[in-house]
Amino acid sequence: MRVLAIDTALGACSACVLDIDKVEPLVREMIPMDRGHAEALLPLIDRLISHVEGGFKSLDRVAVTVGPGSYTGLRVGIAAARAIGLAAGIPVVGVATLSAFLAPMLAGEARGLFTAAVDAKHGHVYIQAIAAGGRTIIPSSLMGLRDALRLLGSGPLLLTGSAAPILAAEAWAQGIDATITETPLAPEITWVARLGALADPAQALPKPLYLRGPDAKPQDGARIARR
């Protein structure tokens, strides 16, 4: 199976083409950015596909991160993935952002409570935690730091994601064993592809996973009353 993976959910615009029988992607590119995904994504994909024998016709599936993440970034990535899937006549699957952060940890040999946390601002984090053996302790959620640590328990915690340092600091203050494994801007795109290859297209739909409402609110005072 050959998978095109796309990620625009957080602080990067990334894509790769992975043949699942190979360790490394055929092509891969990542551009760190907080804004501008819409302008960067399609040229990035075009560059990658131009180096893949068979082009779009050689693809079997498209995988795209569906959140949590920024509203604009998620819409950009999902729209592009759906368009490519429709044009190529291949399935499009959604991959949860936090699951992609956790995947390399779960595939390693370390032991502990695997926890991915992304800064959601205002003292909150997007968080997901999985125990050894695959048991979910916290599903993808939005919550405050103290609430998260109460659910995580006494550790040891293995932390990844942009909010790993602030979650670790709070854990240490409470005497909880916590280790920061890495603090990437976005999930490694190769793992988005690998999870996408394993996903069931009937279940892993390419729909945004929003865990909070938008920060921008309509200005009700400026509305003109309907008659």
Coordinates of N, CA and C in Angstrom, one line a residue:
M1 N 0.8 -1.2 0.0 CA 0.0 0.0 0.0 C 0.9 1.2 0.0
R2 N 0.5 2.2 -0.8 CA 1.2 3.5 -0.9 C 0.3 4.6 -0.4
V3 N 0.8 5.3 0.7 CA -0.1 6.3 1.4 C 0.5 7.7 1.2
L4 N -0.3 8.6 0.8 CA 0.0 10.1 0.9 C -0.5 10.6 2.3
A5 N 0.4 11.1 3.1 CA -0.1 11.6 4.4 C 0.1 13.1 4.4
I6 N -0.9 13.8 5.1 CA -0.9 15.3 5.1 C -1.2 15.7 6.5
D7 N -0.4 16.7 7.0 CA -0.6 17.3 8.3 C -0.5 18.8 8.3
T8 N -1.6 19.5 8.6 CA -1.6 20.9 8.7 C -2.3 21.3 10.0
A9 N -2.4 20.4 11.0 CA -3.2 20.7 12.2 C -2.5 21.7 13.2
L10 N -1.2 21.7 13.2 CA -0.5 22.5 14.3 C 0.5 23.4 13.7
G11 N 1.7 23.3 14.2 CA 2.8 24.3 13.8 C 3.7 23.9 12.7
A12 N 3.1 23.1 11.7 CA 3.9 22.7 10.6 C 3.0 22.4 9.4
C13 N 3.5 22.4 8.2 CA 2.8 21.9 7.0 C 3.7 20.8 6.5
S14 N 3.1 19.6 6.6 CA 3.9 18.4 6.3 C 3.2 17.4 5.4
A15 N 3.9 16.7 4.6 CA 3.4 15.6 3.8 C 4.5 14.6 3.5
C16 N 4.0 13.4 3.2 CA 5.0 12.4 2.8 C 4.2 11.3 1.9
V17 N 5.0 10.5 1.2 CA 4.4 9.4 0.5 C 5.2 8.2 1.1
L18 N 4.4 7.2 1.7 CA 5.0 6.1 2.3 C 4.6 4.8 1.6
D19 N 5.5 4.0 1.3 CA 5.2 2.6 0.9 C 5.4 1.8 2.2
I20 N 4.3 1.1 2.6 CA 4.3 0.5 4.0 C 5.3 -0.6 4.1
D21 N 5.8 -1.1 3.0 CA 6.8 -2.2 3.0 C 8.2 -1.6 3.3
K22 N 8.3 -0.3 3.3 CA 9.6 0.3 3.5 C 9.6 1.1 4.8
V23 N 10.8 1.2 5.4 CA 11.0 1.9 6.7 C 10.8 3.4 6.5
E24 N 11.5 4.0 5.5 CA 11.4 5.4 5.3 C 10.5 5.8 4.2
P25 N 9.9 7.0 4.2 CA 9.0 7.4 3.1 C 9.8 7.5 1.8
L26 N 9.1 7.4 0.7 CA 9.7 7.7 -0.6 C 10.1 9.1 -0.7
V27 N 9.2 10.0 -0.2 CA 9.5 11.4 -0.2 C 8.8 12.0 1.1
R28 N 9.4 13.1 1.6 CA 8.9 13.7 2.8 C 9.3 15.2 2.8
E29 N 8.4 16.0 3.3 CA 8.8 17.5 3.5 C 8.0 18.0 4.7
M30 N 8.7 18.8 5.5 CA 8.0 19.5 6.6 C 8.5 21.0 6.6
I31 N 7.5 21.9 6.7 CA 7.8 23.3 6.8 C 7.2 23.8 8.1
P32 N 8.0 24.2 9.1 CA 7.4 24.8 10.3 C 6.7 26.1 10.0
M33 N 5.5 26.2 10.5 CA 4.7 27.4 10.3 C 3.5 27.4 11.2
D34 N 3.1 28.6 11.7 CA 1.9 28.7 12.5 C 0.7 29.1 11.6
R35 N 1.0 29.9 10.6 CA 0.0 30.3 9.6 C 0.5 30.2 8.2
G36 N -0.4 30.2 7.3 CA 0.0 30.1 5.9 C -0.1 28.7 5.3
H37 N -0.7 27.8 6.0 CA -0.8 26.4 5.5 C -1.5 26.3 4.1
A38 N -2.5 27.2 4.0 CA -3.3 27.1 2.7 C -2.4 27.4 1.5
E39 N -1.5 28.4 1.7 CA -0.7 28.8 0.5 C 0.5 27.8 0.3
A40 N 0.9 27.1 1.4 CA 2.1 26.2 1.3 C 1.7 24.8 0.9
L41 N 0.5 24.3 1.3 CA 0.3 22.8 1.2 C 0.3 22.3 -0.2
L42 N -0.5 22.9 -1.1 CA -0.6 22.3 -2.5 C 0.8 22.3 -3.2
P43 N 1.5 23.4 -3.2 CA 2.8 23.4 -3.8 C 3.8 22.3 -3.2
L44 N 3.6 22.1 -1.9 CA 4.5 21.1 -1.2 C 4.1 19.7 -1.7
I45 N 2.8 19.4 -1.8 CA 2.4 18.1 -2.3 C 2.8 18.0 -3.8
D46 N 2.7 19.0 -4.6 CA 3.1 18.9 -6.0 C 4.6 18.6 -6.1
R47 N 5.4 19.2 -5.2 CA 6.8 18.9 -5.3 C 7.1 17.4 -4.9
L48 N 6.4 16.9 -3.9 CA 6.6 15.5 -3.5 C 6.2 14.6 -4.6
I49 N 5.0 14.8 -5.1 CA 4.4 13.8 -6.1 C 5.3 13.8 -7.4
S50 N 5.9 14.9 -7.7 CA 6.7 15.0 -8.9 C 7.9 14.1 -8.8
H51 N 8.3 13.7 -7.6 CA 9.4 12.7 -7.4 C 9.0 11.3 -7.1
V52 N 7.7 11.0 -7.2 CA 7.2 9.7 -7.0 C 6.8 9.0 -8.3
E53 N 7.4 7.9 -8.6 CA 7.1 7.2 -9.9 C 5.6 6.8 -9.9
G54 N 5.0 7.2 -11.0 CA 3.5 6.9 -11.1 C 2.6 8.1 -10.6
G55 N 3.2 9.0 -9.9 CA 2.5 10.2 -9.5 C 1.3 9.8 -8.6
F56 N 0.2 10.6 -8.8 CA -1.0 10.4 -8.0 C -1.6 9.0 -8.3
K57 N -1.4 8.5 -9.5 CA -2.1 7.3 -9.9 C -1.5 6.1 -9.1
S58 N -0.3 6.3 -8.5 CA 0.4 5.2 -7.8 C -0.1 5.1 -6.3
L59 N -0.9 6.1 -5.9 CA -1.4 6.1 -4.5 C -2.6 5.2 -4.3
D60 N -2.6 4.6 -3.1 CA -3.7 3.7 -2.7 C -4.6 4.4 -1.6
R61 N -4.1 5.4 -1.0 CA -4.9 6.0 0.1 C -4.3 7.3 0.5
V62 N -5.1 8.2 1.1 CA -4.7 9.5 1.6 C -5.0 9.5 3.1
A63 N -4.1 9.9 3.9 CA -4.3 10.0 5.4 C -4.1 11.5 5.7
V64 N -4.9 12.0 6.6 CA -4.8 13.4 7.0 C -5.1 13.5 8.5
T65 N -4.4 14.4 9.2 CA -4.7 14.7 10.6 C -6.0 15.5 10.7
V66 N -6.8 15.1 11.7 CA -8.1 15.6 11.8 C -8.3 16.4 13.1
G67 N -7.2 16.5 13.9 CA -7.4 17.3 15.1 C -7.1 16.4 16.4
P68 N -7.0 17.1 17.5 CA -7.2 18.5 17.7 C -6.1 19.4 17.0
G69 N -6.5 20.6 16.7 CA -5.6 21.5 16.0 C -6.3 22.8 15.7
S70 N -5.7 23.7 14.9 CA -6.3 25.0 14.6 C -7.4 24.8 13.6
Y71 N -8.4 25.6 13.7 CA -9.6 25.5 12.8 C -9.1 25.6 11.4
T72 N -8.4 26.7 11.1 CA -8.0 26.9 9.7 C -7.1 25.8 9.2
G73 N -6.1 25.4 10.0 CA -5.2 24.3 9.5 C -5.9 23.0 9.2
L74 N -6.8 22.7 10.1 CA -7.5 21.4 9.9 C -8.4 21.5 8.6
R75 N -9.0 22.6 8.4 CA -9.9 22.7 7.2 C -9.0 22.6 5.9
V76 N -7.8 23.2 5.9 CA -6.9 23.2 4.8 C -6.5 21.8 4.5
G77 N -6.0 21.1 5.5 CA -5.5 19.7 5.2 C -6.6 18.7 4.8
I78 N -7.8 18.8 5.5 CA -8.9 17.9 5.2 C -9.4 18.2 3.8
A79 N -9.6 19.4 3.4 CA -10.1 19.8 2.1 C -9.2 19.3 1.0
A80 N -7.9 19.4 1.2 CA -6.9 19.0 0.2 C -7.0 17.4 0.1
A81 N -7.0 16.8 1.2 CA -7.0 15.3 1.2 C -8.3 14.8 0.5
R82 N -9.4 15.4 0.8 CA -10.7 14.9 0.2 C -10.6 15.1 -1.3
A83 N -10.1 16.3 -1.7 CA -10.0 16.6 -3.2 C -9.1 15.6 -3.9
I84 N -8.0 15.3 -3.3 CA -7.0 14.3 -3.9 C -7.7 12.9 -4.0
G85 N -8.3 12.5 -2.9 CA -9.0 11.2 -2.8 C -10.1 11.1 -3.9
L86 N -10.8 12.2 -4.1 CA -11.9 12.2 -5.0 C -11.3 12.1 -6.5
A87 N -10.3 12.9 -6.7 CA -9.7 12.9 -8.1 C -9.0 11.6 -8.4
A88 N -8.4 11.0 -7.4 CA -7.7 9.7 -7.7 C -8.5 8.5 -7.5
G89 N -9.7 8.7 -6.9 CA -10.6 7.5 -6.7 C -10.1 6.6 -5.6
I90 N -9.5 7.1 -4.6 CA -9.0 6.3 -3.5 C -9.5 6.8 -2.1
P91 N -9.5 5.9 -1.1 CA -10.0 6.2 0.2 C -9.2 7.3 0.9
V92 N -9.9 8.1 1.7 CA -9.3 9.1 2.5 C -9.6 8.8 4.0
V93 N -8.6 8.8 4.9 CA -8.9 8.4 6.3 C -8.3 9.5 7.2
G94 N -9.0 9.7 8.3 CA -8.5 10.7 9.3 C -7.7 10.0 10.4
V95 N -6.7 10.7 10.8 CA -5.8 10.3 11.9 C -5.8 11.4 13.0
A96 N -6.1 11.0 14.2 CA -6.1 11.9 15.3 C -4.7 12.4 15.6
T97 N -4.6 13.7 15.8 CA -3.3 14.4 15.9 C -2.5 13.8 17.1
L98 N -3.2 13.6 18.3 CA -2.6 13.1 19.5 C -2.2 11.7 19.3
S99 N -2.9 10.9 18.6 CA -2.6 9.5 18.4 C -1.3 9.4 17.6
A100 N -1.1 10.4 16.6 CA 0.1 10.4 15.8 C 1.3 10.8 16.7
F101 N 1.2 11.6 17.7 CA 2.2 11.9 18.6 C 2.6 10.7 19.4
L102 N 1.6 9.9 19.8 CA 1.8 8.8 20.7 C 2.4 7.6 20.0
A103 N 2.2 7.5 18.7 CA 2.5 6.2 18.0 C 4.0 5.8 18.1
P104 N 5.0 6.8 17.9 CA 6.4 6.3 18.1 C 6.7 5.9 19.5
M105 N 6.1 6.5 20.5 CA 6.3 6.1 21.9 C 5.8 4.7 22.1
L106 N 4.6 4.4 21.6 CA 4.1 3.1 21.8 C 4.9 2.0 21.1
A107 N 5.5 2.4 20.0 CA 6.3 1.4 19.2 C 7.7 1.2 19.8
G108 N 8.1 2.0 20.8 CA 9.4 1.9 21.4 C 9.4 0.9 22.5
E109 N 10.5 0.9 23.3 CA 10.7 0.0 24.4 C 10.5 0.6 25.7
A110 N 10.3 1.9 25.8 CA 10.1 2.6 27.1 C 8.8 2.1 27.7
R111 N 8.7 2.2 29.1 CA 7.5 1.8 29.8 C 7.1 3.0 30.7
G112 N 5.8 3.2 30.8 CA 5.2 4.2 31.6 C 3.8 4.6 31.0
L113 N 3.3 5.7 31.4 CA 2.0 6.1 30.9 C 2.3 7.1 29.8
F114 N 2.0 6.7 28.6 CA 2.4 7.5 27.4 C 1.3 8.6 27.3
T115 N 1.8 9.8 27.2 CA 0.9 11.0 27.3 C 1.4 12.0 26.2
A116 N 0.4 12.4 25.4 CA 0.7 13.5 24.4 C -0.1 14.7 24.8
A117 N 0.5 15.8 24.8 CA -0.2 17.1 25.3 C 0.2 18.2 24.4
V118 N -0.8 19.0 23.9 CA -0.5 20.1 23.1 C -1.1 21.4 23.8
D119 N -0.4 22.4 23.8 CA -0.8 23.7 24.5 C -2.1 24.2 23.8
A120 N -3.2 24.3 24.6 CA -4.4 24.9 24.1 C -4.7 26.3 24.7
K121 N -3.7 26.8 25.4 CA -3.7 28.2 25.9 C -4.6 28.3 27.1
H122 N -4.5 29.4 27.8 CA -5.3 29.7 29.0 C -5.3 28.6 30.0
G123 N -4.1 27.9 30.2 CA -4.0 26.9 31.3 C -4.6 25.6 30.9
H124 N -4.9 25.4 29.7 CA -5.5 24.1 29.2 C -4.6 23.4 28.2
V125 N -4.8 22.1 28.1 CA -4.1 21.3 27.1 C -5.0 20.4 26.4
Y126 N -4.7 20.1 25.1 CA -5.3 18.9 24.4 C -4.4 17.7 24.9
I127 N -5.1 16.7 25.3 CA -4.3 15.6 25.9 C -4.9 14.2 25.6
Q128 N -4.0 13.2 25.5 CA -4.4 11.9 25.3 C -3.4 11.0 26.0
A129 N -3.8 10.0 26.7 CA -2.9 9.2 27.5 C -3.3 7.7 27.3
I130 N -2.2 6.9 27.1 CA -2.4 5.4 26.9 C -1.4 4.7 27.7
A131 N -1.9 3.7 28.5 CA -1.0 2.9 29.3 C -0.4 1.8 28.5
A132 N 0.7 1.2 29.0 CA 1.3 0.0 28.4 C 0.2 -1.0 28.1
G133 N 0.2 -1.6 26.9 CA -0.8 -2.6 26.6 C -1.9 -2.0 25.8
G134 N -1.9 -0.7 25.7 CA -2.9 0.0 24.8 C -4.2 0.4 25.5
R135 N -4.2 0.3 26.8 CA -5.5 0.8 27.5 C -5.5 2.3 27.6
T136 N -6.6 2.9 27.1 CA -6.8 4.3 27.1 C -7.1 4.8 28.5
I137 N -6.3 5.7 29.0 CA -6.5 6.4 30.3 C -7.2 7.7 30.2
I138 N -6.8 8.5 29.2 CA -7.5 9.7 28.8 C -7.7 9.7 27.3
P139 N -8.9 9.7 26.8 CA -9.1 9.9 25.4 C -8.8 11.3 24.9
S140 N -8.8 11.6 23.7 CA -8.5 12.9 23.2 C -9.4 13.9 23.9
S141 N -8.9 14.8 24.7 CA -9.7 15.7 25.5 C -9.1 17.1 25.6
L142 N -9.9 18.1 26.0 CA -9.4 19.4 26.4 C -9.7 19.6 27.9
M143 N -8.6 19.8 28.6 CA -8.8 20.0 30.1 C -7.7 20.8 30.7
G144 N -7.9 21.3 31.9 CA -6.9 22.0 32.7 C -5.8 21.1 33.1
L145 N -4.6 21.7 33.4 CA -3.4 20.9 33.8 C -3.7 20.0 35.0
R146 N -4.3 20.6 36.1 CA -4.5 19.9 37.3 C -5.5 18.8 37.1
D147 N -6.5 19.0 36.3 CA -7.5 18.0 36.1 C -6.8 16.8 35.3
A148 N -6.0 17.2 34.4 CA -5.3 16.1 33.6 C -4.4 15.3 34.5
L149 N -3.6 15.9 35.4 CA -2.7 15.2 36.3 C -3.5 14.3 37.3
R150 N -4.7 14.8 37.7 CA -5.5 14.0 38.6 C -5.9 12.7 38.0
L151 N -6.2 12.7 36.7 CA -6.5 11.5 35.9 C -5.3 10.6 35.6
L152 N -4.2 11.3 35.4 CA -3.0 10.5 35.1 C -2.4 9.7 36.2
G153 N -2.6 10.2 37.5 CA -2.2 9.5 38.6 C -0.7 9.7 39.0
S154 N -0.1 8.7 39.6 CA 1.3 8.9 40.1 C 2.4 8.6 39.2
G155 N 2.1 8.2 37.9 CA 3.1 8.0 36.9 C 3.7 6.6 37.0
P156 N 4.9 6.4 36.4 CA 5.7 7.4 35.7 C 5.1 7.8 34.4
L157 N 5.2 9.1 34.1 CA 4.6 9.7 32.9 C 5.7 9.9 31.8
L158 N 5.4 9.5 30.6 CA 6.3 9.8 29.4 C 5.6 10.8 28.6
L159 N 6.1 12.0 28.4 CA 5.4 13.1 27.8 C 6.0 13.5 26.5
T160 N 5.1 13.8 25.6 CA 5.5 14.4 24.3 C 4.5 15.4 23.9
G161 N 4.9 16.3 22.9 CA 4.0 17.4 22.4 C 4.5 18.7 23.0
S162 N 3.9 19.8 22.4 CA 4.3 21.1 22.7 C 4.1 21.5 24.2
A163 N 3.1 20.9 24.8 CA 2.8 21.2 26.2 C 3.5 20.2 27.2
A164 N 4.4 19.4 26.7 CA 5.1 18.5 27.6 C 5.8 19.2 28.7
P165 N 6.5 20.3 28.4 CA 7.3 21.0 29.5 C 6.4 21.6 30.6
I166 N 5.2 22.2 30.2 CA 4.4 22.8 31.3 C 3.6 21.7 32.0
L167 N 3.3 20.6 31.4 CA 2.7 19.5 32.1 C 3.7 18.8 33.0
A168 N 4.9 18.7 32.6 CA 6.0 18.1 33.4 C 6.2 18.9 34.6
A169 N 6.3 20.3 34.4 CA 6.6 21.2 35.5 C 5.5 21.0 36.6
E170 N 4.2 20.9 36.2 CA 3.1 20.8 37.1 C 3.2 19.4 37.8
A171 N 3.6 18.4 37.1 CA 3.8 17.0 37.6 C 4.9 17.0 38.7
W172 N 6.0 17.6 38.4 CA 7.1 17.6 39.3 C 6.8 18.4 40.6
A173 N 6.0 19.5 40.4 CA 5.6 20.2 41.6 C 4.7 19.4 42.5
Q174 N 4.0 18.4 42.0 CA 3.2 17.5 42.8 C 3.9 16.2 43.2
G175 N 5.2 16.1 42.9 CA 5.9 14.9 43.2 C 5.7 13.7 42.3
I176 N 5.2 14.0 41.1 CA 4.9 12.9 40.2 C 6.1 12.7 39.2
D177 N 6.5 11.4 39.0 CA 7.6 11.1 38.1 C 7.1 11.3 36.7
A178 N 7.8 12.2 36.0 CA 7.5 12.6 34.6 C 8.8 12.8 33.8
T179 N 8.8 12.3 32.6 CA 9.9 12.4 31.7 C 9.5 13.0 30.4
I180 N 10.1 14.0 29.9 CA 9.8 14.6 28.6 C 10.6 13.9 27.5
T181 N 9.9 13.2 26.6 CA 10.6 12.5 25.6 C 11.0 13.4 24.4
E182 N 10.1 14.3 24.0 CA 10.4 15.3 23.0 C 9.3 16.3 22.9
T183 N 9.5 17.4 22.3 CA 8.5 18.5 22.2 C 8.4 19.0 20.8
P184 N 7.9 18.1 19.9 CA 7.8 18.5 18.5 C 6.7 19.5 18.2
L185 N 6.8 20.3 17.2 CA 5.8 21.3 16.8 C 4.6 20.5 16.2
A186 N 4.8 19.4 15.7 CA 3.7 18.6 15.0 C 4.1 17.2 15.0
P187 N 3.1 16.3 14.8 CA 3.5 14.8 14.8 C 4.4 14.5 13.6
E188 N 5.2 13.5 13.8 CA 6.1 13.0 12.7 C 5.2 12.5 11.6
I189 N 5.3 13.0 10.4 CA 4.4 12.7 9.3 C 4.4 11.2 8.9
T190 N 5.6 10.6 9.1 CA 5.7 9.2 8.7 C 4.7 8.4 9.6
W191 N 4.5 8.8 10.8 CA 3.6 8.0 11.7 C 2.1 8.3 11.3
V192 N 1.9 9.5 10.8 CA 0.5 9.8 10.3 C 0.2 8.8 9.1
A193 N 1.2 8.6 8.3 CA 1.0 7.7 7.2 C 0.8 6.2 7.7
R194 N 1.6 5.8 8.6 CA 1.5 4.4 9.1 C 0.2 4.2 9.8
L195 N -0.3 5.1 10.6 CA -1.6 5.0 11.2 C -2.7 5.0 10.2
G196 N -2.5 5.9 9.2 CA -3.5 5.9 8.1 C -3.6 4.6 7.3
A197 N -2.5 3.9 7.2 CA -2.5 2.7 6.4 C -3.2 1.6 7.2
L198 N -3.2 1.7 8.6 CA -3.9 0.7 9.4 C -5.4 1.0 9.6
A199 N -5.8 2.3 9.3 CA -7.1 2.7 9.7 C -8.2 2.1 8.8
D200 N -9.4 1.9 9.3 CA -10.5 1.4 8.6 C -11.2 2.6 7.9
P201 N -11.3 2.7 6.6 CA -11.9 3.9 5.9 C -13.4 4.1 6.3
A202 N -14.0 3.0 6.7 CA -15.4 3.2 7.1 C -15.6 3.8 8.5
Q203 N -14.5 3.7 9.3 CA -14.6 4.3 10.7 C -13.8 5.5 10.8
A204 N -12.6 5.6 10.3 CA -11.7 6.7 10.4 C -12.0 7.8 9.4
L205 N -13.1 8.5 9.6 CA -13.5 9.5 8.5 C -12.7 10.7 8.6
P206 N -12.5 11.4 7.4 CA -11.7 12.6 7.4 C -12.6 13.8 7.8
K207 N -13.0 13.8 9.0 CA -13.8 14.9 9.6 C -13.1 15.6 10.7
P208 N -13.2 16.9 10.9 CA -12.4 17.6 11.9 C -12.8 17.1 13.3
L209 N -11.8 16.9 14.2 CA -12.1 16.6 15.6 C -11.9 17.9 16.4
Y210 N -12.9 18.6 16.6 CA -12.9 19.9 17.4 C -13.2 19.6 18.8
L211 N -12.3 20.0 19.7 CA -12.5 19.8 21.1 C -12.9 21.1 21.9
R212 N -12.9 22.2 21.2 CA -13.3 23.4 21.8 C -13.9 24.3 20.7
G213 N -14.7 25.3 21.1 CA -15.3 26.2 20.2 C -14.3 27.2 19.7
P214 N -14.5 27.9 18.7 CA -13.6 28.9 18.1 C -13.4 30.1 19.1
D215 N -12.2 30.7 19.1 CA -11.9 31.8 19.9 C -12.6 33.1 19.4
A216 N -12.8 33.1 18.1 CA -13.4 34.3 17.5 C -15.0 34.1 17.6
K217 N -15.6 35.2 18.1 CA -17.0 35.2 18.3 C -17.7 36.2 17.5
P218 N -18.9 36.0 17.0 CA -19.6 37.0 16.2 C -19.9 38.2 17.1
Q219 N -19.9 39.4 16.5 CA -20.2 40.7 17.2 C -21.7 40.9 17.1
D220 N -22.4 40.4 18.1 CA -23.8 40.5 18.1 C -24.3 41.9 18.0
G221 N -23.5 42.8 18.7 CA -24.0 44.2 18.7 C -24.0 44.9 17.4
A222 N -23.2 44.3 16.4 CA -23.1 44.9 15.1 C -24.1 44.4 14.1
R223 N -24.9 43.4 14.5 CA -25.9 42.8 13.6 C -27.0 43.7 13.4
I224 N -27.6 43.6 12.2 CA -28.8 44.3 11.9 C -30.0 43.4 12.1
A225 N -30.9 43.8 12.9 CA -32.1 43.0 13.2 C -32.9 42.6 12.0
R226 N -33.3 41.4 12.0 CA -34.2 40.9 10.8 C -35.6 41.4 11.0
R227 N -36.3 41.7 9.9 CA -37.7 42.2 10.0 C -38.6 41.1 9.4

